[in-house]
Amino acid sequence: MKKSKFQVNEKGYYGEFGGAWIPEMMYTNIDELKRRYLEIIEADDFKAEFNQLMKDYVGRPSPLYFAKRLSEHYGSKIFLKREDLNHTGSHKLNNTVGQILLAQKLGKTRIIAETGAGQHGVATATVCALKGLKCVVYMGALDVKRQAPNVKKMKMLGAEVVPVHSGNKTLKDATNEAMRDWISNPVDTHYIIGSVVGPHPYPDMVARFQSIISAEIKSQLLEQTGSEFPTRVLACVGGGSNAAGAFSHFLDDEQVELIGVEAAGKGVDTPETAATLTVGSPGILHAAKTILMQNEDGQITEPYSISAGLDYPGIGPLHAHLHKTGRAKYLATTDEEVLKAALLLTQLEGIIPALESAHALAALAKIKMKPDDVNVINLSGSGNKDMETYLEYFGYLELSTE
Ligand SMILES: *Cc1c(COP(=O)(O)O)cnc(C)c1O
């Protein structure tokens, strides 16, 4: 990844956001990572193994698909970056493959992770099976119930799933438990964080692994359109890793418009939302300074979205910075708009998107596009995991885009 002025600085900050606001007991773990991650992931042997696995195991490059009927519908050119076609059905494996290789180079034998919806837990359990490393996944007890199919997958892959009974029994509580585990096991354990969140160097490290997305978009666009620069790139934002990956190689190409799309849930003016940049304010979340959803006492408020993967009360510090500087724009789309956009893509292109990805699709209806604009949507994942939600909403027989 070439050096960008939007990249993290030596102190671990993106402008005023980021850093490593860790308890002293976690210093050893973070310090080791911080000192060694760049040297390890930029070495030729690391890159060779990472690229080999991206190709033969993940199935990269993922296609950049010109969506003809969707383009006709909107009267502008729309390309889909098909991260949904990766092994395990999303962009998440790009990061877990990178981190498992890093963990091995650091001599770690045990992996821990936190998961909310279970997608990151499955991606972590997958690479642990691939490399024969012990895997422990912390998951809120409520989420264990709500996401039973992913829990079964993790167990089949050989991971131990630990239900967390504290707090609201969701993602935040699972993260606290994982951090506690890491503090107690600093020598043999690596903690795989699933997005561009957490203390430095995680946001930068995860963004680097995901940046393969925009590297491919550039060369694929050049081949298909004669220019590597689209008019704009759109991606959904939970913590912000698929968006970071889709934006990375365009950050300094300021003619390319970057649009992140958060989950408005039932609406940004209701308590049931996950649109952090619209309703949030600066604070510390998961050991980083960023924008987060909090009440007047600084307590984290519970986010809501129809999509479990965007149901996060914060946003990665890179995005807080891109928002603040105006380099990227952030919109929010409601559950209702998202379901419509998912059905539209399904019926115009024969692709059922993940609910998360459908947030980016729904934003197409909210922006001004010219006929010759080239719009790239990062289709972060497949809708296989969301069929129950889709069917519940649309009914089994009366599917209609009206
Ligand atoms: C987890 C997930 C997301 C949200 O995570 P980011 O770090 O914001 O990318 C988006 N889409 C899919 C398909 C996911 O599984």
CSV table of C-alpha atoms and ligand atoms in Angstrom, one decimal:
chain,number,residue,atom,x,y,z
A,1,MET,CA,0.0,0.0,0.0
A,2,LYS,CA,1.5,3.3,-1.0
A,3,LYS,CA,2.0,6.0,1.7
A,4,SER,CA,-1.1,8.2,1.9
A,5,LYS,CA,-1.6,11.4,4.0
A,6,PHE,CA,-4.8,9.6,5.2
A,7,GLN,CA,-2.8,6.7,6.6
A,8,VAL,CA,-2.0,6.3,10.3
A,9,ASN,CA,0.9,8.4,11.6
A,10,GLU,CA,3.9,7.0,13.6
A,11,LYS,CA,2.0,7.6,16.8
A,12,GLY,CA,-1.0,5.5,15.7
A,13,TYR,CA,-3.3,8.4,14.9
A,14,TYR,CA,-5.5,9.5,12.0
A,15,GLY,CA,-5.7,13.2,12.7
A,16,GLU,CA,-7.2,13.4,16.2
A,17,PHE,CA,-8.6,9.8,16.1
A,18,GLY,CA,-7.0,6.4,16.9
A,19,GLY,CA,-4.2,5.7,19.3
A,20,ALA,CA,-3.9,2.8,21.8
A,21,TRP,CA,-5.9,3.7,24.9
A,22,ILE,CA,-5.1,0.4,26.6
A,23,PRO,CA,-4.9,-0.6,30.2
A,24,GLU,CA,-1.3,-1.0,31.3
A,25,MET,CA,-1.7,-4.7,31.5
A,26,MET,CA,-2.2,-5.0,27.8
A,27,TYR,CA,0.9,-3.0,27.0
A,28,THR,CA,3.2,-6.0,26.3
A,29,ASN,CA,0.8,-7.5,23.7
A,30,ILE,CA,0.2,-4.3,21.9
A,31,ASP,CA,3.8,-3.2,22.0
A,32,GLU,CA,5.0,-6.4,20.4
A,33,LEU,CA,2.4,-6.1,17.6
A,34,LYS,CA,3.2,-2.4,17.1
A,35,ARG,CA,6.9,-3.0,16.8
A,36,ARG,CA,6.7,-6.0,14.5
A,37,TYR,CA,3.6,-5.9,12.3
A,38,LEU,CA,5.0,-3.8,9.4
A,39,GLU,CA,8.3,-5.6,9.2
A,40,ILE,CA,6.5,-9.0,9.1
A,41,ILE,CA,3.7,-8.2,6.7
A,42,GLU,CA,6.0,-6.3,4.3
A,43,ALA,CA,8.5,-9.1,4.0
A,44,ASP,CA,8.6,-11.0,0.7
A,45,ASP,CA,7.9,-14.5,2.1
A,46,PHE,CA,4.8,-13.1,4.0
A,47,LYS,CA,3.5,-11.4,0.9
A,48,ALA,CA,4.1,-14.6,-1.2
A,49,GLU,CA,2.1,-16.8,1.2
A,50,PHE,CA,-0.7,-14.2,1.7
A,51,ASN,CA,-1.1,-13.8,-2.1
A,52,GLN,CA,-1.1,-17.5,-2.7
A,53,LEU,CA,-3.8,-18.1,-0.1
A,54,MET,CA,-5.8,-15.1,-1.5
A,55,LYS,CA,-5.7,-16.8,-4.9
A,56,ASP,CA,-6.1,-20.5,-4.1
A,57,TYR,CA,-8.0,-20.5,-0.8
A,58,VAL,CA,-10.1,-17.3,-0.8
A,59,GLY,CA,-10.7,-17.4,-4.5
A,60,ARG,CA,-9.3,-13.9,-5.5
A,61,PRO,CA,-9.3,-11.8,-7.4
A,62,SER,CA,-13.0,-11.4,-6.8
A,63,PRO,CA,-14.8,-10.3,-10.1
A,64,LEU,CA,-15.6,-6.7,-10.8
A,65,TYR,CA,-19.0,-7.1,-12.4
A,66,PHE,CA,-20.7,-4.6,-14.6
A,67,ALA,CA,-24.4,-4.7,-13.5
A,68,LYS,CA,-26.1,-3.9,-16.8
A,69,ARG,CA,-29.8,-4.1,-15.7
A,70,LEU,CA,-29.1,-2.3,-12.4
A,71,SER,CA,-27.2,0.4,-14.4
A,72,GLU,CA,-30.2,0.8,-16.7
A,73,HIS,CA,-32.5,1.1,-13.7
A,74,TYR,CA,-30.5,4.0,-12.2
A,75,GLY,CA,-29.3,5.5,-15.5
A,76,SER,CA,-25.6,5.4,-14.6
A,77,LYS,CA,-22.9,2.8,-14.8
A,78,ILE,CA,-22.7,0.5,-11.8
A,79,PHE,CA,-20.0,-2.1,-11.1
A,80,LEU,CA,-20.1,-4.6,-8.3
A,81,LYS,CA,-17.0,-5.7,-6.5
A,82,ARG,CA,-18.0,-9.3,-5.7
A,83,GLU,CA,-16.6,-9.9,-2.2
A,84,ASP,CA,-19.7,-12.1,-1.7
A,85,LEU,CA,-17.9,-14.7,-3.9
A,86,ASN,CA,-15.0,-15.2,-1.5
A,87,HIS,CA,-14.7,-18.4,0.5
A,88,THR,CA,-17.0,-18.1,3.5
A,89,GLY,CA,-19.1,-15.5,1.7
A,90,SER,CA,-17.6,-12.1,2.6
A,91,HIS,CA,-14.5,-9.9,2.7
A,92,LYS,CA,-13.8,-11.0,6.3
A,93,LEU,CA,-11.4,-13.8,5.3
A,94,ASN,CA,-9.0,-11.3,3.7
A,95,ASN,CA,-8.2,-10.0,7.2
A,96,THR,CA,-8.3,-13.3,9.1
A,97,VAL,CA,-5.9,-15.0,6.6
A,98,GLY,CA,-3.5,-12.0,7.1
A,99,GLN,CA,-3.7,-12.1,10.8
A,100,ILE,CA,-3.2,-15.9,11.1
A,101,LEU,CA,0.0,-15.7,9.1
A,102,LEU,CA,1.1,-12.8,11.3
A,103,ALA,CA,0.3,-14.8,14.4
A,104,GLN,CA,2.4,-17.7,13.1
A,105,LYS,CA,5.4,-15.4,12.4
A,106,LEU,CA,5.0,-14.1,16.0
A,107,GLY,CA,5.2,-17.7,17.3
A,108,LYS,CA,1.7,-17.7,18.7
A,109,THR,CA,-0.1,-21.0,19.0
A,110,ARG,CA,-3.5,-19.9,20.3
A,111,ILE,CA,-6.0,-17.5,18.7
A,112,ILE,CA,-8.8,-15.6,20.3
A,113,ALA,CA,-11.6,-13.5,18.7
A,114,GLU,CA,-14.8,-11.8,19.6
A,115,THR,CA,-17.8,-12.0,17.4
A,116,GLY,CA,-21.3,-10.5,17.3
A,117,ALA,CA,-23.2,-11.9,14.3
A,118,GLY,CA,-20.7,-14.7,14.1
A,119,GLN,CA,-19.3,-13.9,10.7
A,120,HIS,CA,-15.9,-12.9,12.1
A,121,GLY,CA,-16.0,-15.9,14.4
A,122,VAL,CA,-16.5,-18.2,11.5
A,123,ALA,CA,-13.8,-16.5,9.4
A,124,THR,CA,-11.4,-16.8,12.4
A,125,ALA,CA,-12.3,-20.5,13.1
A,126,THR,CA,-11.8,-21.2,9.4
A,127,VAL,CA,-8.2,-19.9,9.3
A,128,CYS,CA,-7.4,-21.7,12.6
A,129,ALA,CA,-8.6,-24.9,11.0
A,130,LEU,CA,-6.4,-24.1,8.0
A,131,LYS,CA,-3.4,-23.6,10.1
A,132,GLY,CA,-4.1,-26.1,12.9
A,133,LEU,CA,-4.1,-23.5,15.7
A,134,LYS,CA,-6.3,-23.5,18.8
A,135,CYS,CA,-9.2,-21.1,18.5
A,136,VAL,CA,-11.4,-19.6,21.2
A,137,VAL,CA,-14.3,-17.3,20.2
A,138,TYR,CA,-16.0,-15.0,22.7
A,139,MET,CA,-19.6,-14.3,21.9
A,140,GLY,CA,-22.4,-12.6,24.0
A,141,ALA,CA,-24.8,-15.2,25.3
A,142,LEU,CA,-27.7,-13.5,23.6
A,143,ASP,CA,-25.9,-13.6,20.2
A,144,VAL,CA,-25.1,-17.3,20.8
A,145,LYS,CA,-28.8,-17.8,20.8
A,146,ARG,CA,-29.6,-15.5,17.9
A,147,GLN,CA,-26.9,-16.7,15.6
A,148,ALA,CA,-27.1,-20.5,16.2
A,149,PRO,CA,-26.1,-21.5,12.6
A,150,ASN,CA,-22.8,-19.7,12.9
A,151,VAL,CA,-22.1,-21.1,16.3
A,152,LYS,CA,-22.6,-24.6,14.9
A,153,LYS,CA,-20.2,-23.8,12.0
A,154,MET,CA,-17.5,-22.5,14.4
A,155,LYS,CA,-17.8,-25.7,16.5
A,156,MET,CA,-17.6,-27.9,13.4
A,157,LEU,CA,-14.5,-26.0,12.4
A,158,GLY,CA,-13.0,-27.0,15.8
A,159,ALA,CA,-13.3,-23.7,17.7
A,160,GLU,CA,-14.4,-23.3,21.3
A,161,VAL,CA,-17.3,-20.8,21.6
A,162,VAL,CA,-17.5,-19.1,25.0
A,163,PRO,CA,-20.8,-17.5,25.8
A,164,VAL,CA,-20.4,-14.2,27.7
A,165,HIS,CA,-23.1,-13.6,30.3
A,166,SER,CA,-22.1,-10.1,31.5
A,167,GLY,CA,-23.7,-6.8,30.4
A,168,ASN,CA,-26.2,-6.9,27.6
A,169,LYS,CA,-24.7,-10.2,26.5
A,170,THR,CA,-23.8,-8.9,23.1
A,171,LEU,CA,-20.7,-7.8,21.1
A,172,LYS,CA,-19.3,-5.2,23.5
A,173,ASP,CA,-19.3,-7.7,26.4
A,174,ALA,CA,-17.7,-10.4,24.2
A,175,THR,CA,-14.9,-7.8,23.3
A,176,ASN,CA,-14.3,-7.1,27.0
A,177,GLU,CA,-13.9,-10.8,27.7
A,178,ALA,CA,-11.5,-11.3,24.8
A,179,MET,CA,-9.4,-8.4,26.1
A,180,ARG,CA,-9.3,-10.0,29.5
A,181,ASP,CA,-8.2,-13.3,28.0
A,182,TRP,CA,-5.4,-11.6,26.1
A,183,ILE,CA,-4.1,-9.9,29.1
A,184,SER,CA,-3.9,-13.2,31.0
A,185,ASN,CA,-2.3,-15.0,28.0
A,186,PRO,CA,0.2,-12.5,26.5
A,187,VAL,CA,2.8,-15.0,25.4
A,188,ASP,CA,1.1,-17.7,23.4
A,189,THR,CA,-2.1,-15.9,22.2
A,190,HIS,CA,-2.9,-13.6,19.3
A,191,TYR,CA,-6.2,-11.7,19.3
A,192,ILE,CA,-7.7,-11.4,15.9
A,193,ILE,CA,-9.9,-8.3,15.7
A,194,GLY,CA,-12.4,-8.3,12.9
A,195,SER,CA,-12.6,-4.8,11.7
A,196,VAL,CA,-10.6,-1.5,11.4
A,197,VAL,CA,-11.3,-0.8,15.1
A,198,GLY,CA,-9.5,-1.3,18.4
A,199,PRO,CA,-6.1,0.0,19.5
A,200,HIS,CA,-3.3,0.9,17.1
A,201,PRO,CA,-1.9,-1.0,15.2
A,202,TYR,CA,-5.2,-3.0,14.5
A,203,PRO,CA,-7.0,-0.4,12.3
A,204,ASP,CA,-3.9,0.1,10.1
A,205,MET,CA,-3.1,-3.7,10.0
A,206,VAL,CA,-6.7,-4.7,9.1
A,207,ALA,CA,-6.9,-1.9,6.4
A,208,ARG,CA,-3.7,-3.2,4.8
A,209,PHE,CA,-5.0,-6.7,4.6
A,210,GLN,CA,-8.4,-5.5,3.1
A,211,SER,CA,-6.7,-3.0,0.7
A,212,ILE,CA,-6.4,-5.9,-1.7
A,213,ILE,CA,-10.0,-5.0,-2.6
A,214,SER,CA,-9.2,-1.5,-4.1
A,215,ALA,CA,-5.9,-2.7,-5.6
A,216,GLU,CA,-8.0,-5.2,-7.6
A,217,ILE,CA,-10.7,-2.6,-8.4
A,218,LYS,CA,-8.1,-0.4,-10.0
A,219,SER,CA,-6.6,-3.0,-12.3
A,220,GLN,CA,-10.0,-4.4,-13.2
A,221,LEU,CA,-11.5,-1.0,-14.0
A,222,LEU,CA,-8.5,-0.2,-16.1
A,223,GLU,CA,-9.0,-3.4,-18.1
A,224,GLN,CA,-12.8,-2.9,-18.4
A,225,THR,CA,-13.1,0.9,-18.9
A,226,GLY,CA,-9.7,2.1,-19.9
A,227,SER,CA,-9.3,4.1,-16.6
A,228,GLU,CA,-8.4,3.0,-13.1
A,229,PHE,CA,-10.4,5.8,-11.6
A,230,PRO,CA,-14.2,5.5,-11.0
A,231,THR,CA,-16.4,8.5,-10.3
A,232,ARG,CA,-17.2,7.1,-6.9
A,233,VAL,CA,-16.8,4.1,-4.6
A,234,LEU,CA,-19.6,3.1,-2.2
A,235,ALA,CA,-19.3,0.7,0.7
A,236,CYS,CA,-21.3,-0.1,3.8
A,237,VAL,CA,-19.7,0.7,7.2
A,238,GLY,CA,-20.0,-1.2,10.4
A,239,GLY,CA,-16.6,-0.9,12.0
A,240,GLY,CA,-15.5,0.0,8.5
A,241,SER,CA,-13.1,-2.7,7.2
A,242,ASN,CA,-14.7,-3.5,3.8
A,243,ALA,CA,-15.0,0.3,3.2
A,244,ALA,CA,-11.4,0.8,4.2
A,245,GLY,CA,-10.4,-1.9,1.8
A,246,ALA,CA,-12.5,-0.4,-1.0
A,247,PHE,CA,-11.2,3.1,-0.4
A,248,SER,CA,-7.5,2.5,0.4
A,249,HIS,CA,-5.9,2.9,-3.0
A,250,PHE,CA,-8.1,5.8,-3.9
A,251,LEU,CA,-7.5,7.9,-0.8
A,252,ASP,CA,-5.1,10.3,-2.5
A,253,ASP,CA,-7.0,10.3,-5.8
A,254,GLU,CA,-9.2,13.1,-4.7
A,255,GLN,CA,-11.2,13.1,-7.9
A,256,VAL,CA,-12.7,9.8,-6.8
A,257,GLU,CA,-15.7,10.3,-4.5
A,258,LEU,CA,-15.8,8.0,-1.5
A,259,ILE,CA,-19.1,7.2,0.2
A,260,GLY,CA,-19.5,5.1,3.3
A,261,VAL,CA,-23.0,4.0,4.2
A,262,GLU,CA,-24.1,3.4,7.8
A,263,ALA,CA,-27.1,1.6,9.1
A,264,ALA,CA,-29.9,4.1,10.0
A,265,GLY,CA,-32.0,1.2,11.4
A,266,LYS,CA,-35.5,2.5,11.9
A,267,GLY,CA,-34.3,6.1,11.3
A,268,VAL,CA,-31.5,8.4,12.6
A,269,ASP,CA,-34.1,10.3,14.6
A,270,THR,CA,-35.2,7.2,16.5
A,271,PRO,CA,-33.2,5.3,19.3
A,272,GLU,CA,-33.1,2.3,17.0
A,273,THR,CA,-30.2,3.2,14.9
A,274,ALA,CA,-26.5,2.3,14.3
A,275,ALA,CA,-25.6,5.5,12.3
A,276,THR,CA,-22.6,6.4,14.5
A,277,LEU,CA,-21.4,9.4,12.5
A,278,THR,CA,-24.9,11.0,12.5
A,279,VAL,CA,-25.8,10.5,16.1
A,280,GLY,CA,-22.4,9.9,17.8
A,281,SER,CA,-19.8,12.0,19.4
A,282,PRO,CA,-16.0,11.7,20.2
A,283,GLY,CA,-14.9,9.3,22.9
A,284,ILE,CA,-12.9,6.2,23.6
A,285,LEU,CA,-14.3,2.8,22.4
A,286,HIS,CA,-12.3,-0.4,22.4
A,287,ALA,CA,-9.1,1.4,23.2
A,288,ALA,CA,-9.3,3.9,20.4
A,289,LYS,CA,-10.4,7.5,20.2
A,290,THR,CA,-13.2,7.7,17.7
A,291,ILE,CA,-16.8,8.6,17.2
A,292,LEU,CA,-19.3,6.5,19.1
A,293,MET,CA,-22.9,6.3,20.3
A,294,GLN,CA,-23.1,7.3,23.9
A,295,ASN,CA,-25.5,9.0,26.4
A,296,GLU,CA,-24.8,12.1,28.4
A,297,ASP,CA,-22.9,10.1,31.0
A,298,GLY,CA,-20.6,8.6,28.4
A,299,GLN,CA,-22.2,5.2,28.6
A,300,ILE,CA,-22.3,3.4,25.2
A,301,THR,CA,-25.8,3.2,23.9
A,302,GLU,CA,-27.0,-0.1,22.3
A,303,PRO,CA,-27.1,0.2,18.5
A,304,TYR,CA,-29.8,-1.3,16.3
A,305,SER,CA,-29.8,-2.4,12.7
A,306,ILE,CA,-31.6,-5.1,10.8
A,307,SER,CA,-28.2,-6.4,9.8
A,308,ALA,CA,-26.2,-7.9,12.6
A,309,GLY,CA,-22.9,-7.0,10.9
A,310,LEU,CA,-23.5,-3.2,11.1
A,311,ASP,CA,-24.9,-3.3,14.6
A,312,TYR,CA,-21.8,-1.6,16.1
A,313,PRO,CA,-21.8,1.5,18.4
A,314,GLY,CA,-18.6,2.9,17.0
A,315,ILE,CA,-16.6,3.4,13.8
A,316,GLY,CA,-13.0,2.8,12.9
A,317,PRO,CA,-10.7,5.9,13.6
A,318,LEU,CA,-9.8,6.1,9.9
A,319,HIS,CA,-13.4,6.8,9.0
A,320,ALA,CA,-13.9,9.3,11.8
A,321,HIS,CA,-10.9,11.1,10.3
A,322,LEU,CA,-12.2,10.8,6.6
A,323,HIS,CA,-15.5,12.1,7.9
A,324,LYS,CA,-14.0,15.1,9.7
A,325,THR,CA,-11.7,16.1,6.9
A,326,GLY,CA,-14.5,15.6,4.3
A,327,ARG,CA,-12.4,13.2,2.2
A,328,ALA,CA,-15.2,10.7,2.4
A,329,LYS,CA,-18.9,11.3,2.7
A,330,TYR,CA,-21.1,9.2,5.0
A,331,LEU,CA,-24.8,8.5,4.4
A,332,ALA,CA,-27.2,6.3,6.4
A,333,THR,CA,-30.0,4.0,4.9
A,334,THR,CA,-32.9,2.6,6.8
A,335,ASP,CA,-33.9,-1.0,7.2
A,336,GLU,CA,-36.8,-0.4,4.9
A,337,GLU,CA,-34.7,1.2,2.1
A,338,VAL,CA,-32.2,-1.6,2.5
A,339,LEU,CA,-34.7,-4.4,2.1
A,340,LYS,CA,-36.0,-2.8,-1.1
A,341,ALA,CA,-32.5,-2.4,-2.5
A,342,ALA,CA,-31.7,-6.0,-1.8
A,343,LEU,CA,-34.8,-7.2,-3.6
A,344,LEU,CA,-34.1,-4.9,-6.5
A,345,LEU,CA,-30.5,-6.3,-7.0
A,346,THR,CA,-31.8,-9.9,-6.6
A,347,GLN,CA,-34.5,-9.5,-9.3
A,348,LEU,CA,-32.4,-7.4,-11.7
A,349,GLU,CA,-29.1,-9.2,-11.5
A,350,GLY,CA,-29.7,-12.6,-9.9
A,351,ILE,CA,-27.5,-11.7,-6.9
A,352,ILE,CA,-28.9,-11.9,-3.4
A,353,PRO,CA,-26.7,-9.5,-1.3
A,354,ALA,CA,-25.9,-9.6,2.4
A,355,LEU,CA,-28.1,-7.2,4.3
A,356,GLU,CA,-24.9,-5.2,5.2
A,357,SER,CA,-24.0,-4.8,1.5
A,358,ALA,CA,-27.5,-3.8,0.7
A,359,HIS,CA,-27.0,-0.6,2.7
A,360,ALA,CA,-24.5,0.6,0.1
A,361,LEU,CA,-26.9,-0.4,-2.7
A,362,ALA,CA,-29.7,1.5,-1.1
A,363,ALA,CA,-27.6,4.7,-1.1
A,364,LEU,CA,-27.7,4.7,-5.0
A,365,ALA,CA,-31.2,6.1,-4.7
A,366,LYS,CA,-29.9,9.0,-2.6
A,367,ILE,CA,-27.1,10.4,-4.7
A,368,LYS,CA,-27.1,12.3,-8.0
A,369,MET,CA,-25.5,10.2,-10.7
A,370,LYS,CA,-24.8,11.2,-14.4
A,371,PRO,CA,-25.2,8.6,-17.2
A,372,ASP,CA,-21.4,8.4,-17.8
A,373,ASP,CA,-20.5,8.2,-14.1
A,374,VAL,CA,-18.7,5.0,-13.1
A,375,ASN,CA,-20.0,3.8,-9.7
A,376,VAL,CA,-18.3,0.9,-7.9
A,377,ILE,CA,-20.2,-0.7,-5.1
A,378,ASN,CA,-18.3,-3.0,-2.7
A,379,LEU,CA,-20.7,-6.0,-2.4
A,380,SER,CA,-19.2,-7.1,0.9
A,381,GLY,CA,-21.1,-10.4,1.4
A,382,SER,CA,-23.6,-12.9,0.3
A,383,GLY,CA,-27.2,-13.0,1.4
A,384,ASN,CA,-27.2,-16.7,2.2
A,385,LYS,CA,-27.0,-16.0,5.9
A,386,ASP,CA,-29.9,-13.5,5.7
A,387,MET,CA,-32.6,-15.6,4.0
A,388,GLU,CA,-34.6,-15.9,7.1
A,389,THR,CA,-34.8,-12.1,7.5
A,390,TYR,CA,-35.6,-11.6,3.8
A,391,LEU,CA,-38.4,-14.2,3.8
A,392,GLU,CA,-39.9,-12.9,7.0
A,393,TYR,CA,-40.1,-9.5,5.5
A,394,PHE,CA,-41.2,-10.2,2.0
A,395,GLY,CA,-43.4,-13.1,2.7
A,396,TYR,CA,-42.9,-16.4,0.9
A,397,LEU,CA,-45.2,-15.9,-2.1
A,398,GLU,CA,-45.9,-12.2,-2.6
A,399,LEU,CA,-42.4,-10.9,-3.5
A,400,SER,CA,-42.6,-7.6,-5.2
A,401,THR,CA,-40.4,-4.6,-5.7
A,402,GLU,CA,-43.3,-2.2,-5.6
B,1,LIG,C1,-19.0,-7.9,9.1
B,1,LIG,C2,-19.6,-7.5,7.8
B,1,LIG,C3,-19.7,-6.1,7.5
B,1,LIG,C4,-19.3,-5.0,8.4
B,1,LIG,O1,-18.0,-4.9,8.8
B,1,LIG,P1,-17.0,-3.8,8.2
B,1,LIG,O2,-15.8,-4.0,9.1
B,1,LIG,O3,-17.7,-2.5,8.3
B,1,LIG,O4,-16.7,-4.2,6.8
B,1,LIG,C5,-20.2,-5.8,6.2
B,1,LIG,N1,-20.6,-6.7,5.4
B,1,LIG,C6,-20.5,-8.0,5.6
B,1,LIG,C7,-21.0,-9.0,4.6
B,1,LIG,C8,-20.0,-8.5,6.9
B,1,LIG,O5,-20.0,-9.8,7.1
